[in-house]
Coordinates of N, CA and C and ligand atoms in Angstrom, one line a residue:
M1 N 97.6 72.2 112.2 CA 98.0 73.7 112.1 C 98.8 74.6 113.1
S2 N 99.9 74.3 113.3 CA 101.4 75.0 114.5 C 100.7 76.0 114.3
A3 N 101.9 77.0 115.4 CA 100.7 78.5 116.2 C 102.1 79.4 115.7
K4 N 102.8 78.8 114.4 CA 104.1 79.5 114.1 C 103.4 80.4 113.2
E5 N 104.1 81.9 112.9 CA 103.2 83.1 113.0 C 103.5 82.7 111.1
S6 N 102.9 83.2 110.6 CA 102.7 83.1 108.8 C 103.5 84.1 108.5
T7 N 104.3 84.1 107.4 CA 105.1 84.1 106.7 C 104.7 85.8 106.1
Q8 N 105.1 86.8 105.6 CA 104.4 88.1 104.6 C 104.0 87.2 103.4
L9 N 104.8 86.2 102.3 CA 104.0 85.6 101.4 C 102.9 85.5 101.6
E10 N 102.7 83.9 103.0 CA 101.7 83.6 103.6 C 100.1 84.2 103.7
E11 N 100.9 85.6 104.0 CA 99.8 86.3 104.7 C 99.7 86.9 103.7
C12 N 100.1 87.3 102.4 CA 99.4 87.8 101.1 C 98.9 86.8 100.6
M13 N 99.2 85.4 100.9 CA 98.1 84.2 100.1 C 96.3 83.9 100.8
T14 N 96.9 84.8 101.8 CA 95.8 84.8 103.0 C 94.5 85.2 102.5
G15 N 95.4 86.5 102.1 CA 94.9 87.6 101.7 C 93.7 88.0 101.0
L16 N 94.4 87.1 100.0 CA 94.1 87.1 98.3 C 92.3 85.9 98.2
I17 N 92.5 85.3 99.0 CA 91.5 83.4 99.5 C 90.7 84.5 100.2
T18 N 90.7 85.4 100.8 CA 90.1 86.3 102.2 C 88.7 87.6 101.3
V19 N 89.8 88.2 100.7 CA 89.0 89.7 99.7 C 88.1 88.7 98.3
F20 N 88.9 87.3 98.4 CA 87.8 87.2 96.8 C 86.3 86.3 97.6
H21 N 86.4 86.2 98.8 CA 85.0 85.3 99.2 C 84.3 86.4 99.6
N22 N 84.9 87.7 100.6 CA 84.1 88.8 101.1 C 83.0 88.4 100.3
Y23 N 83.8 89.1 98.7 CA 82.5 89.5 98.2 C 81.6 88.7 96.9
A24 N 82.6 87.2 97.2 CA 81.8 85.9 95.9 C 80.2 85.8 96.7
Q25 N 80.1 85.9 98.3 CA 79.4 85.5 99.2 C 78.4 86.5 98.5
G26 N 77.3 85.6 99.1 CA 75.5 86.5 98.3 C 75.3 86.3 97.2
G27 N 74.3 86.7 96.5 CA 74.3 86.2 95.1 C 74.1 85.2 94.0
G28 N 73.4 84.3 94.6 CA 73.8 82.8 94.1 C 74.7 82.1 94.3
D29 N 76.4 82.0 93.5 CA 77.1 81.3 94.3 C 78.1 82.0 94.5
N30 N 78.5 81.6 95.5 CA 79.4 81.9 97.0 C 80.8 81.9 96.4
N31 N 81.5 80.9 96.0 CA 82.0 80.6 94.7 C 83.3 81.5 93.9
S32 N 82.2 82.3 93.0 CA 82.3 83.2 92.3 C 81.6 84.1 92.3
L33 N 82.4 85.6 91.3 CA 81.8 86.9 91.7 C 81.1 87.0 90.6
N34 N 80.0 87.4 90.4 CA 78.9 87.8 89.5 C 79.7 89.1 88.5
K35 N 78.3 89.7 87.6 CA 79.3 90.8 87.2 C 79.6 92.0 87.9
S36 N 78.6 92.2 89.4 CA 78.5 93.3 90.2 C 78.9 93.1 91.6
E37 N 79.2 92.2 91.6 CA 80.7 91.7 93.2 C 81.6 91.2 91.7
L38 N 82.2 91.6 91.2 CA 83.5 92.0 90.5 C 83.5 93.8 90.6
K39 N 82.7 94.5 89.7 CA 82.5 95.3 90.3 C 83.0 96.4 91.5
K40 N 82.1 96.1 92.0 CA 82.6 96.0 93.5 C 83.7 96.2 93.9
L41 N 84.3 94.7 93.4 CA 85.5 94.5 94.1 C 86.8 95.1 94.0
L42 N 86.4 95.2 92.1 CA 87.4 95.9 91.1 C 87.6 97.6 91.7
N43 N 86.2 98.2 92.2 CA 86.3 99.2 92.9 C 86.5 99.6 94.4
C44 N 86.4 98.4 95.2 CA 86.8 98.9 96.4 C 88.3 98.5 96.4
E45 N 89.0 97.2 95.4 CA 90.1 96.6 96.2 C 91.1 96.8 95.3
L46 N 90.9 97.4 94.2 CA 91.5 97.7 93.1 C 92.2 99.1 92.1
Y47 N 91.5 100.0 93.0 CA 91.3 101.4 92.3 C 92.3 102.3 92.3
N48 N 92.8 102.0 93.1 CA 94.8 102.6 92.2 C 95.2 101.6 91.6
F49 N 95.7 100.8 91.3 CA 96.0 99.8 90.0 C 95.2 100.1 88.8
M50 N 93.6 100.4 88.9 CA 92.8 99.5 87.6 C 92.4 100.9 87.4
G51 N 92.0 101.6 88.7 CA 91.5 103.3 88.0 C 89.8 102.2 88.6
K52 N 88.7 104.0 88.5 CA 87.3 103.1 89.4 C 86.6 102.8 87.6
Q53 N 86.1 101.7 88.5 CA 84.8 101.7 87.0 C 83.8 101.7 86.5
N54 N 83.4 103.1 85.8 CA 82.3 103.6 86.3 C 81.2 103.0 85.4
D55 N 81.6 102.0 84.0 CA 81.2 101.8 82.7 C 81.5 101.0 82.7
D56 N 79.9 100.2 82.9 CA 79.3 98.9 83.1 C 80.1 98.1 81.7
A57 N 79.6 98.7 80.4 CA 80.4 97.9 78.8 C 82.0 97.8 79.6
K58 N 82.5 98.8 80.3 CA 84.5 98.7 80.3 C 84.6 97.4 81.3
V59 N 83.5 97.2 82.4 CA 83.7 95.9 84.2 C 82.7 94.9 83.0
S60 N 82.1 94.9 82.1 CA 81.8 93.3 80.8 C 83.0 92.8 80.3
E61 N 83.5 94.4 79.7 CA 84.2 93.9 78.5 C 85.9 92.7 79.5
I62 N 86.3 93.2 81.1 CA 86.8 92.8 81.7 C 86.6 91.5 82.4
M63 N 85.2 91.0 82.7 CA 84.8 90.0 83.2 C 84.5 89.4 82.0
K64 N 84.7 89.6 80.8 CA 84.8 88.0 79.7 C 86.2 88.0 79.7
E65 N 86.8 89.0 79.4 CA 88.7 88.3 79.1 C 88.9 87.4 80.7
L66 N 88.4 87.6 82.1 CA 88.8 86.6 83.0 C 88.6 85.1 82.8
D67 N 86.2 85.8 82.3 CA 85.6 84.3 82.6 C 86.9 83.1 81.4
E68 N 87.5 82.4 82.3 CA 87.8 81.6 80.6 C 87.3 81.1 80.6
N69 N 86.4 79.9 81.5 CA 85.5 78.9 81.0 C 84.5 79.4 80.2
G70 N 84.2 80.5 80.6 CA 83.0 81.1 79.7 C 81.2 81.0 80.7
D71 N 81.5 81.0 81.8 CA 79.9 80.2 82.7 C 79.3 81.9 83.4
G72 N 79.5 82.7 82.6 CA 79.4 84.1 83.3 C 79.4 84.2 84.5
K73 N 81.1 83.6 85.0 CA 80.7 83.7 86.4 C 82.2 84.1 86.7
V74 N 83.3 84.4 88.0 CA 84.7 84.5 87.7 C 85.5 83.8 89.4
D75 N 85.5 82.8 89.4 CA 86.0 81.5 90.2 C 87.1 82.4 90.1
F76 N 87.6 81.6 91.8 CA 88.8 82.1 92.1 C 90.4 81.8 91.8
Q77 N 90.2 80.6 90.5 CA 91.7 80.4 89.5 C 91.1 82.1 88.4
E78 N 90.2 82.0 88.0 CA 89.9 83.1 86.7 C 90.9 84.2 87.5
F79 N 90.2 84.4 88.7 CA 90.7 85.8 90.4 C 92.2 86.0 90.1
V80 N 92.3 84.6 90.2 CA 94.3 84.5 91.2 C 95.1 85.1 89.8
T81 N 94.2 84.3 88.3 CA 94.7 85.0 86.3 C 95.2 86.9 87.2
L82 N 94.0 86.7 87.0 CA 94.2 88.7 87.1 C 95.1 89.3 87.8
I83 N 94.9 88.9 88.9 CA 96.2 89.3 89.7 C 97.7 89.6 89.9
G84 N 97.6 87.6 88.9 CA 98.8 87.8 88.2 C 99.4 88.0 87.6
A85 N 98.3 88.6 86.7 CA 98.8 89.2 85.7 C 99.2 90.9 85.7
L86 N 98.2 91.5 86.9 CA 98.4 92.8 87.3 C 99.8 93.1 88.2
T87 N 100.0 91.9 88.8 CA 101.6 91.6 90.0 C 102.5 91.6 89.2
F88 N 102.4 91.2 87.8 CA 103.6 91.2 87.4 C 103.9 92.4 86.5
L89 N 102.1 93.3 86.1 CA 103.0 94.3 85.1 C 103.5 95.7 86.3
C90 N 103.0 95.4 87.6 CA 104.1 96.1 88.8 C 104.6 95.6 88.7
N91 N 105.7 94.5 88.7 CA 106.7 94.8 88.3 C 107.3 95.5 87.9
E92 N 107.1 94.9 86.8 CA 107.8 95.8 85.2 C 107.7 97.5 85.6
C93 N 107.3 97.2 86.0 CA 106.7 99.5 86.7 C 107.7 99.2 87.3
F94 N 107.8 98.7 88.3 CA 108.7 98.9 89.2 C 110.1 99.2 89.0
Q95 N 110.4 98.0 88.1 CA 111.6 97.9 87.4 C 112.4 99.5 86.7
D96 N 110.6 99.7 85.9 CA 111.5 101.0 84.8 C 111.6 101.8 86.0
M97 N 111.4 102.1 87.3 CA 111.1 103.2 88.0 C 113.1 103.8 87.9
Ligands
CA1 CA1 84.0 81.6 84.5

């Protein structure tokens, strides 16, 4: 790796990877989020955009939506799908302002 400074987009990508792995650590599979890890991530990292998730049933619903391969966990690819969709919606909101 060269010592070049990261670009803004590269920083964002690195941030996504770092955040995901911070929450995926522990609880058996270090490369996926289980339900409690997902809930923690949503509540600590996405509360401005998604609101506080205090309702376990709601978290289960989000989990089910994200868990495309149905293994009961959210892997990085499934997580990125959520971020992509949210980013898309945010962009729509900004354009409406
Ligand atoms: Ca999954």
